[in-house]
XYZ file of C-alpha atoms in Angstrom:
530
model
C -11.077 6.676 -13.978
C -8.564 8.981 -11.789
C -10.728 11.149 -9.854
C -14.085 9.863 -10.297
C -16.030 9.674 -6.565
C -19.219 7.708 -6.969
C -22.231 7.496 -4.612
C -21.218 4.036 -3.650
C -20.979 3.371 0.247
C -17.422 3.841 1.521
C -16.988 0.034 1.809
C -18.000 -0.637 -1.604
C -16.360 2.559 -2.905
C -12.912 1.075 -1.601
C -13.551 -2.249 -2.981
C -14.330 -0.723 -6.588
C -11.012 1.363 -5.956
C -9.055 -1.803 -5.517
C -10.840 -3.617 -8.355
C -9.922 -0.487 -10.951
C -6.373 -0.817 -9.361
C -6.088 -4.592 -10.502
C -8.140 -4.083 -13.779
C -5.714 -1.570 -14.768
C -2.631 -3.536 -14.347
C -0.681 -5.073 -16.868
C -0.687 -8.063 -14.570
C -4.159 -8.627 -14.262
C -5.736 -10.467 -11.352
C -9.295 -12.062 -11.285
C -11.738 -11.802 -8.862
C -12.483 -15.280 -7.292
C -15.425 -14.315 -4.811
C -17.389 -11.224 -4.164
C -19.534 -10.661 -1.361
C -19.190 -14.154 -0.052
C -18.813 -15.465 3.610
C -15.159 -16.942 3.669
C -13.407 -18.935 6.271
C -10.818 -16.732 6.562
C -10.520 -14.408 9.330
C -10.382 -10.361 8.980
C -7.147 -9.274 9.647
C -6.363 -5.959 8.448
C -9.029 -3.414 7.136
C -8.213 -2.172 3.581
C -5.113 -3.820 2.985
C -4.794 -7.339 1.261
C -3.215 -10.259 3.037
C -3.136 -14.183 2.531
C -5.070 -16.710 4.552
C -3.232 -17.079 8.000
C -5.081 -20.500 8.444
C -3.625 -22.145 5.264
C -2.160 -25.397 5.662
C 1.695 -25.074 6.238
C 2.610 -27.604 3.490
C 0.630 -25.597 0.904
C 1.676 -22.159 1.163
C 4.264 -22.398 -1.487
C 1.965 -24.019 -4.006
C 0.757 -21.982 -6.950
C -2.773 -22.783 -6.010
C -2.395 -21.353 -2.463
C 0.255 -18.192 -3.206
C -1.962 -16.898 -5.656
C -4.817 -16.368 -3.543
C -5.256 -12.976 -1.439
C -7.926 -11.218 0.620
C -9.554 -7.943 1.409
C -11.415 -7.035 4.625
C -13.945 -4.396 4.679
C -15.904 -3.157 7.755
C -15.322 -7.082 8.893
C -16.493 -8.974 5.602
C -13.559 -10.668 3.722
C -13.535 -10.677 -0.302
C -11.277 -13.130 -1.787
C -9.171 -12.750 -4.944
C -6.973 -15.022 -7.199
C -4.178 -14.053 -9.399
C -4.069 -14.776 -13.224
C -2.864 -17.983 -14.270
C 0.775 -18.190 -13.773
C 1.076 -15.261 -11.364
C 1.546 -15.265 -7.716
C 0.568 -12.505 -4.943
C 3.395 -10.221 -3.324
C 1.973 -9.479 -0.296
C 4.555 -6.875 0.535
C 4.002 -4.916 -2.912
C 0.481 -5.716 -3.147
C 0.338 -6.804 -6.401
C 0.334 -9.864 -8.429
C 3.571 -10.852 -10.500
C 5.442 -13.697 -12.066
C 6.830 -16.520 -10.001
C 10.119 -15.470 -10.445
C 9.315 -12.363 -8.586
C 7.650 -13.403 -5.528
C 9.425 -14.984 -2.477
C 7.065 -14.351 0.001
C 4.125 -17.082 -0.070
C 4.629 -17.748 3.487
C 4.276 -14.427 4.633
C 0.684 -13.473 5.651
C 0.474 -9.700 5.849
C 2.854 -6.936 4.525
C 5.901 -6.185 6.270
C 5.260 -3.126 8.725
C 8.144 -0.732 8.886
C 8.569 0.659 12.357
C 8.316 4.367 13.218
C 11.397 6.222 13.350
C 12.638 7.375 16.695
C 13.846 10.781 15.416
C 14.788 13.636 17.910
C 13.885 10.942 20.581
C 16.986 8.767 20.047
C 18.899 11.525 21.469
C 21.770 11.364 18.629
C 25.352 12.542 19.986
C 25.419 14.742 16.506
C 22.534 17.292 16.685
C 22.246 17.262 12.946
C 21.285 13.546 13.130
C 18.099 11.597 13.573
C 17.496 8.444 15.165
C 15.808 5.377 13.217
C 13.604 2.772 14.702
C 16.274 0.959 16.204
C 18.184 3.725 17.550
C 20.990 4.122 15.110
C 21.611 7.568 13.872
C 21.901 9.102 10.302
C 22.171 12.772 8.824
C 18.684 14.276 9.036
C 18.739 15.026 5.211
C 18.837 11.184 4.933
C 15.287 10.625 6.378
C 12.631 10.626 3.326
C 14.885 11.360 0.631
C 14.030 8.374 -1.453
C 16.860 5.891 -0.404
C 16.493 3.450 2.507
C 19.483 4.164 5.044
C 18.322 2.672 8.241
C 18.619 -1.214 8.501
C 15.049 -1.184 9.631
C 13.779 0.633 6.747
C 12.465 3.130 9.319
C 13.883 6.476 7.644
C 11.599 6.159 4.622
C 8.494 4.586 6.106
C 6.769 7.370 7.556
C 7.371 10.069 4.764
C 4.070 12.168 4.412
C 3.757 15.468 4.947
C 3.082 15.273 8.534
C 5.587 12.745 9.161
C 8.678 13.749 6.762
C 11.333 15.644 9.254
C 12.372 17.563 6.391
C 8.686 18.426 5.210
C 8.160 21.669 3.114
C 6.784 24.723 5.103
C 3.535 26.143 4.740
C 2.968 29.021 2.406
C 4.852 32.076 3.368
C 3.666 35.045 0.799
C 6.280 37.435 2.050
C 9.250 35.323 0.868
C 7.281 33.390 -1.969
C 7.349 36.093 -4.669
C 6.828 35.761 -8.420
C 8.075 34.981 -10.882
C 9.952 32.227 -9.137
C 7.720 31.268 -6.322
C 4.045 31.385 -6.093
C 1.821 30.302 -3.356
C -1.426 31.031 -1.100
C -2.710 29.598 1.915
C -5.796 27.541 0.418
C -4.544 27.730 -3.091
C -7.306 29.840 -4.782
C -5.437 33.292 -4.785
C -5.178 34.900 -8.128
C -1.532 35.979 -8.933
C -0.389 39.181 -7.832
C -3.886 40.014 -6.323
C -4.857 41.034 -9.757
C -8.817 42.180 -10.269
C -10.804 39.553 -11.641
C -11.953 41.451 -14.645
C -8.375 41.847 -15.747
C -7.913 38.133 -15.671
C -7.933 35.946 -18.397
C -10.023 32.801 -18.240
C -7.366 30.219 -19.453
C -8.499 26.950 -20.852
C -6.138 24.063 -20.687
C -6.713 21.060 -23.199
C -4.406 17.948 -22.643
C -4.161 14.753 -23.938
C -2.513 11.592 -22.642
C -0.791 8.688 -24.493
C 0.406 8.053 -27.973
C -0.137 9.864 -31.000
C -0.986 8.099 -34.135
C -3.531 7.384 -36.805
C -6.228 6.622 -34.615
C -6.308 10.274 -33.186
C -4.613 12.300 -35.950
C -7.872 13.170 -37.900
C -9.471 14.160 -34.578
C -6.597 16.425 -33.740
C -6.111 17.937 -37.396
C -9.688 18.003 -38.865
C -12.019 18.088 -35.996
C -10.360 19.996 -32.812
C -7.416 22.002 -33.841
C -8.747 23.742 -37.225
C -7.614 26.905 -38.540
C -10.956 29.003 -37.651
C -10.566 28.329 -34.170
C -8.572 31.287 -32.817
C -7.637 33.266 -29.705
C -8.253 37.039 -29.379
C -4.677 37.627 -30.849
C -5.526 35.880 -33.991
C -3.311 32.592 -33.031
C -4.675 29.357 -33.294
C -5.960 27.533 -30.030
C -3.266 25.010 -28.706
C -2.907 22.115 -26.550
C -0.479 20.214 -24.625
C 0.249 16.428 -25.391
C 1.626 13.812 -22.769
C 3.111 11.340 -25.097
C 3.913 7.789 -23.967
C 6.120 6.011 -26.219
C 4.731 2.797 -27.702
C 2.395 3.260 -30.635
C 3.453 6.870 -30.984
C 3.845 8.088 -34.745
C 6.701 10.787 -34.137
C 6.714 12.371 -37.522
C 3.089 13.241 -36.596
C 4.307 14.305 -32.966
C 6.867 16.621 -34.793
C 4.180 18.324 -36.959
C 2.081 19.007 -33.965
C 5.342 20.838 -32.378
C 5.728 22.681 -35.543
C 2.094 23.861 -35.203
C 2.852 25.474 -31.855
C 1.357 22.689 -29.530
C 3.338 21.834 -26.602
C 4.864 18.237 -26.265
C 5.431 16.538 -22.900
C 6.443 13.515 -21.353
C 4.209 10.537 -20.182
C 6.703 7.880 -19.912
C 8.078 5.010 -21.999
C 6.446 2.023 -20.908
C 3.218 3.307 -19.335
C 3.680 0.292 -17.331
C 1.054 -1.434 -14.793
C 0.359 -2.185 -11.730
C -0.777 1.551 -11.037
C 1.026 1.544 -7.717
C 4.296 0.678 -8.971
C 4.520 4.430 -9.862
C 3.978 5.796 -6.589
C 5.545 2.773 -4.310
C 8.136 0.798 -6.229
C 9.696 3.186 -8.788
C 13.339 4.081 -7.647
C 14.786 7.427 -8.725
C 16.687 5.687 -11.412
C 13.283 4.383 -12.635
C 12.030 7.709 -12.939
C 14.855 9.105 -14.807
C 14.679 5.840 -17.096
C 11.105 6.561 -18.006
C 10.648 10.068 -18.108
C 14.248 11.601 -19.220
C 14.275 8.405 -21.629
C 11.168 9.476 -23.154
C 12.136 13.119 -23.312
C 15.425 11.974 -25.145
C 13.209 9.637 -27.438
C 10.893 12.657 -28.461
C 13.774 15.080 -28.760
C 15.586 12.346 -31.419
C 12.684 10.919 -33.439
C 10.641 14.061 -33.574
C 12.928 16.648 -33.394
C 11.515 18.520 -30.547
C 13.968 20.928 -28.855
C 14.949 19.550 -25.363
C 14.392 22.901 -23.929
C 10.782 22.779 -25.140
C 10.048 19.571 -23.483
C 9.312 21.110 -19.843
C 6.582 19.081 -18.203
C 5.619 15.571 -17.563
C 2.144 13.762 -16.425
C 2.575 10.251 -14.603
C 0.532 7.389 -15.740
C -2.297 6.464 -14.091
C -2.010 9.957 -12.203
C -0.070 7.948 -9.666
C 2.170 10.893 -8.054
C 5.619 9.421 -7.216
C 6.331 10.875 -3.946
C 9.989 12.420 -3.408
C 11.407 10.243 -5.911
C 9.580 11.607 -8.784
C 10.313 15.135 -7.908
C 13.831 14.593 -7.223
C 14.358 13.240 -10.787
C 12.771 16.494 -12.147
C 14.876 18.450 -9.985
C 18.113 16.889 -11.211
C 16.955 16.705 -14.735
C 15.379 20.226 -15.180
C 11.982 19.396 -15.685
C 9.954 22.831 -15.277
C 6.571 21.139 -13.907
C 4.418 18.167 -13.238
C 0.775 17.838 -14.120
C -0.284 14.890 -12.233
C -1.976 15.701 -8.830
C -5.504 15.769 -8.483
C -7.040 18.196 -5.932
C -10.236 17.542 -3.879
C -13.061 19.345 -5.290
C -12.828 23.007 -4.566
C -15.062 25.815 -5.224
C -13.314 28.109 -6.060
C -10.907 26.141 -7.793
C -7.351 26.391 -7.350
C -4.541 27.823 -9.312
C -1.183 26.075 -9.891
C 1.538 26.350 -7.382
C 5.068 25.917 -6.963
C 6.766 23.327 -4.791
C 8.517 25.663 -2.574
C 6.049 25.196 -0.005
C 3.593 22.341 1.294
C 0.921 21.578 -1.172
C -2.077 23.570 -0.267
C -4.324 20.598 -0.668
C -4.753 16.941 0.553
C -3.223 14.230 -1.489
C -6.059 12.744 -3.326
C -6.208 9.167 -4.286
C -6.180 5.742 -2.622
C -2.750 5.208 -1.543
C -1.421 8.156 -3.315
C 1.662 9.501 -2.278
C 2.332 13.444 -3.151
C 5.794 14.779 -2.587
C 6.805 16.100 1.136
C 9.729 18.130 0.735
C 10.229 21.457 -0.687
C 11.285 21.664 -4.600
C 11.895 25.264 -5.422
C 10.755 26.501 -8.699
C 8.924 23.340 -9.720
C 5.568 24.323 -10.789
C 2.602 21.886 -9.989
C -0.232 22.299 -12.766
C -2.829 20.778 -10.281
C -5.796 19.228 -11.941
C -9.067 20.778 -10.654
C -11.633 18.241 -10.739
C -15.086 18.504 -12.808
C -18.734 18.565 -11.195
C -21.378 16.783 -12.742
C -24.399 16.228 -10.615
C -23.334 14.257 -7.438
C -20.198 13.080 -9.158
C -16.672 14.674 -9.671
C -14.134 13.832 -12.271
C -10.485 14.709 -13.029
C -9.844 13.196 -16.360
C -13.092 14.018 -18.634
C -13.154 10.461 -19.874
C -13.400 9.445 -16.049
C -16.847 11.046 -15.726
C -19.923 9.233 -15.658
C -20.254 7.183 -18.808
C -23.733 7.634 -19.906
C -24.092 11.276 -20.658
C -26.120 12.394 -23.436
C -24.292 15.050 -25.801
C -26.492 17.734 -24.161
C -25.463 16.664 -20.924
C -21.834 16.883 -21.633
C -22.273 20.314 -22.843
C -23.690 21.510 -19.951
C -21.264 20.366 -17.889
C -18.610 21.591 -19.948
C -20.317 25.084 -19.643
C -21.280 24.623 -15.811
C -17.730 24.114 -14.993
C -16.342 26.703 -17.135
C -18.576 29.085 -15.169
C -17.295 27.815 -11.807
C -14.052 28.963 -13.074
C -14.848 32.398 -14.764
C -17.211 33.716 -12.366
C -15.054 32.918 -9.233
C -11.394 33.491 -9.560
C -10.865 32.203 -12.991
C -8.108 29.742 -12.156
C -7.041 28.016 -15.320
C -9.745 25.297 -16.708
C -8.180 22.255 -17.406
C -10.105 19.582 -19.613
C -8.040 16.326 -19.401
C -8.544 13.671 -22.210
C -7.695 10.399 -23.429
C -9.118 10.327 -27.117
C -11.105 7.326 -27.095
C -13.722 9.352 -25.094
C -14.134 11.204 -28.396
C -15.360 8.221 -30.224
C -18.728 8.586 -29.346
C -20.031 11.240 -32.140
C -22.644 12.950 -29.638
C -19.508 13.736 -27.422
C -17.385 14.902 -30.238
C -20.160 17.132 -31.412
C -20.986 18.600 -27.820
C -17.021 19.577 -27.144
C -16.807 21.168 -30.696
C -19.790 23.454 -29.757
C -17.977 24.030 -26.675
C -15.179 25.059 -28.449
C -16.895 27.439 -30.638
C -18.878 29.041 -28.144
C -15.628 29.495 -26.141
C -13.412 31.357 -29.012
C -16.253 33.850 -29.296
C -15.371 35.242 -25.726
C -12.428 37.892 -26.107
C -11.453 37.213 -22.516
C -11.148 33.370 -22.794
C -7.557 32.010 -24.058
C -7.048 28.334 -24.925
C -3.170 28.102 -24.059
C -0.638 25.045 -23.132
C 0.263 24.580 -19.747
C 3.638 26.340 -20.429
C 2.024 29.241 -21.780
C -0.312 29.232 -18.458
C 2.811 28.907 -16.367
C 4.392 32.054 -18.123
C 1.326 34.196 -17.585
C 1.528 33.259 -13.837
C 5.201 34.530 -13.894
C 4.067 37.736 -15.345
C 0.273 38.113 -14.757
C -0.773 40.522 -17.760
C -3.943 42.216 -17.915
C -6.468 41.206 -20.790
C -5.890 44.674 -22.828
C -2.131 43.742 -22.864
C -2.167 40.314 -23.854
C -2.220 40.840 -27.732
C 1.573 42.099 -27.017
C 2.158 39.298 -24.583
C 5.135 37.201 -26.320
C 4.720 33.967 -24.968
C 1.131 33.886 -26.453
C 2.228 34.675 -29.668
C 2.612 32.368 -32.820
C 5.685 33.397 -34.146
C 8.110 30.862 -34.339
C 11.769 30.577 -35.829
C 12.027 26.867 -36.628
C 15.448 25.428 -38.409
C 15.259 23.561 -41.508
C 16.137 20.333 -40.119
C 13.284 20.964 -37.172
C 10.275 20.844 -40.001
C 8.370 17.765 -39.892
C 8.871 15.815 -43.393
C 5.537 15.197 -45.528
C 6.539 11.549 -45.955
C 7.912 9.966 -43.055
C 10.095 6.687 -42.706
C 8.218 3.714 -41.598
C 10.554 1.768 -39.300
C 9.991 -1.889 -38.699
C 12.109 -2.855 -35.671
C 12.499 -5.822 -33.409
C 12.428 -5.285 -29.272
C 14.227 -7.690 -27.390
C 12.221 -6.630 -24.269
C 8.946 -6.798 -25.988
C 9.736 -10.186 -27.968
C 8.063 -8.892 -30.964
C 8.238 -6.487 -33.810
C 7.057 -2.694 -33.627
C 6.947 0.028 -36.237
C 8.473 3.337 -35.451
C 7.395 6.449 -37.802
C 10.086 9.546 -37.706
C 11.409 12.230 -40.329
C 14.738 10.985 -38.977
C 16.908 7.893 -39.577
C 15.561 4.435 -38.577
C 17.103 3.067 -35.284
C 18.767 -0.716 -35.203
C 16.536 -1.601 -32.731
C 13.161 -0.461 -31.284
C 13.686 2.422 -28.655
C 13.273 1.371 -25.157
C 14.139 1.788 -21.551
C 17.809 2.102 -21.303
C 18.248 2.336 -25.047
C 16.293 5.123 -26.082
C 18.426 5.783 -29.154
C 17.767 2.078 -30.275
C 21.248 1.137 -30.692
C 22.182 -2.499 -31.773
C-alpha cells in the first residue's frame, strides 16, 4: 500500500496508516476498539502509548502489557497485541515476551536534543551531546550511538544533522559521476525534449517462482515485444530469498533482465527497516542476498548493482553507509511526493530534492557521492496517487487501468520525459482484466520509436551519457549482445533441494542449477553451510 493517498480526513488517514503498519507486520496486532470513548487520557497525538492509569500491580501482566493506545485529535483508540505478544513502547511494535522489558513505561523514551556548537567544546572539531559531553562532529548521525544520552543519533533528519548533505550545486555536480537539480525535474545535460527517449522502467518485487514464471515468460516478455533497436524489452527484478527459484532467476538474467536485491528475510514489522536495523543488519540482509543470488543463480556479482527495501521503508544513513561500503550503485526505495512534471533520478552527492514521503519515513541526510536514487514517481488516478501499481485503488475496471497507464505516460512524455516507472507485485496481474489492460499498454508503447523499455541500470547508464534518440541504435548499454560463460547459462532441469532451516524450524525447497547446500541459506549463513 506504499504511496497510496486516500480521500480520508487527516485523522482517519493517519489511523489507517497505523493499521497498515500493524497489518503488514509478521508479528500482528489485533484492533481491540475502534472509535470508542475509552477511559484512557490522551497523552501524545499520533504515537502509541500505554494507559497511565493502569493499576501498578497489573502493568507486568500479559493482559495489561499487551494493550496500547493512540490519540488522534483528542480521541483515543485502543489496541491489543495478538496472543502471546506484548507491546514494546520504545520500538512502537508488538513483539515476543522475551524481547519486551518496558511494560512499566508509559510513553516511548524521548531522546534529548544535542547541544552541538552551544556546548562550546574545547576542540573546534567536536560537537556537544545533550549532556554537554563532546565528541568529534563526524560521530553525530553516523548510525552508531556515542553520546551517553543518545542525543547524537536522535535528531538526524536533513534539517538537524550537523553533517547534512548540501543543496544541489550544478556547477560542481557534473555527469557522469554526479547529477542533481534544484527541484529534481531537470533533464540531464539540458537536452532538447525531442531528443530524449521516453524510458519506461518495469520492476517486480519479491520471489521468482512457479506462481509468476508464466506471467513473465508467456504474457509479458515475449519475443515480439522489442525496443526500436530490435532488442527485447527488459525489466528489473528485486528478489527476496524465501520461495525464490534460482534456476528461473538465472534464466531471466541470461535473457538480459536485471537482477537486484530485496533482502533475505523481507521481515516485519515495517518500521524495523527504518528505525531498528543496524548497519550490520543491512549488510546481513542485502549483501547476504547478493551472495545468495550470485552463488545459487550464477548472476555475476558486478551485475548486482541495485536494491529496494521491503515495504519501501528507507533505512536512513545506515542503509546508505552499507551501500557505500559494499559498492551498491543505486537504491530504488524512495517515493517522491506527487510531482507534475515528475522527477528524474539523481545521485546522493547533495540533499535530496524532495520531501521524505511516508509515515515516520527516514531518508538519508548525509552525502553519498556517486550513489544513485531511482526515485519512485507516484501515479495519478482521479483524486488518488500511488507508488506501486498494486497499491492504486483496487476496484478499477480494465479500461480504467489502461487509461491510468496512458494518462501517466503522457504526464512524463509531454513534460520532461523523466523515466516512467511502473512498479509491481505480481499478485496484481491475477485479475484477468488488469493483465489484459497492461498487455494492451505494452503493445501500444512498443510501436513508438522514441519509447524504450529499459532496466534501472540501463536508465542510469543513459543518464551518465545522455544520448539523443537518433544515436540510440549504437548506444552500447542498451544493446542485447551478451557474452556468457558456459557455467553461467541456466540449466534446463534444475536441482530441487529439500533443506532444513534451523531458524525457520521447518523444511524449505531451494531450486538451483548448482550443488545443493547442506542447510537452507539464511542470514549469516547465505551459502547454507552445515
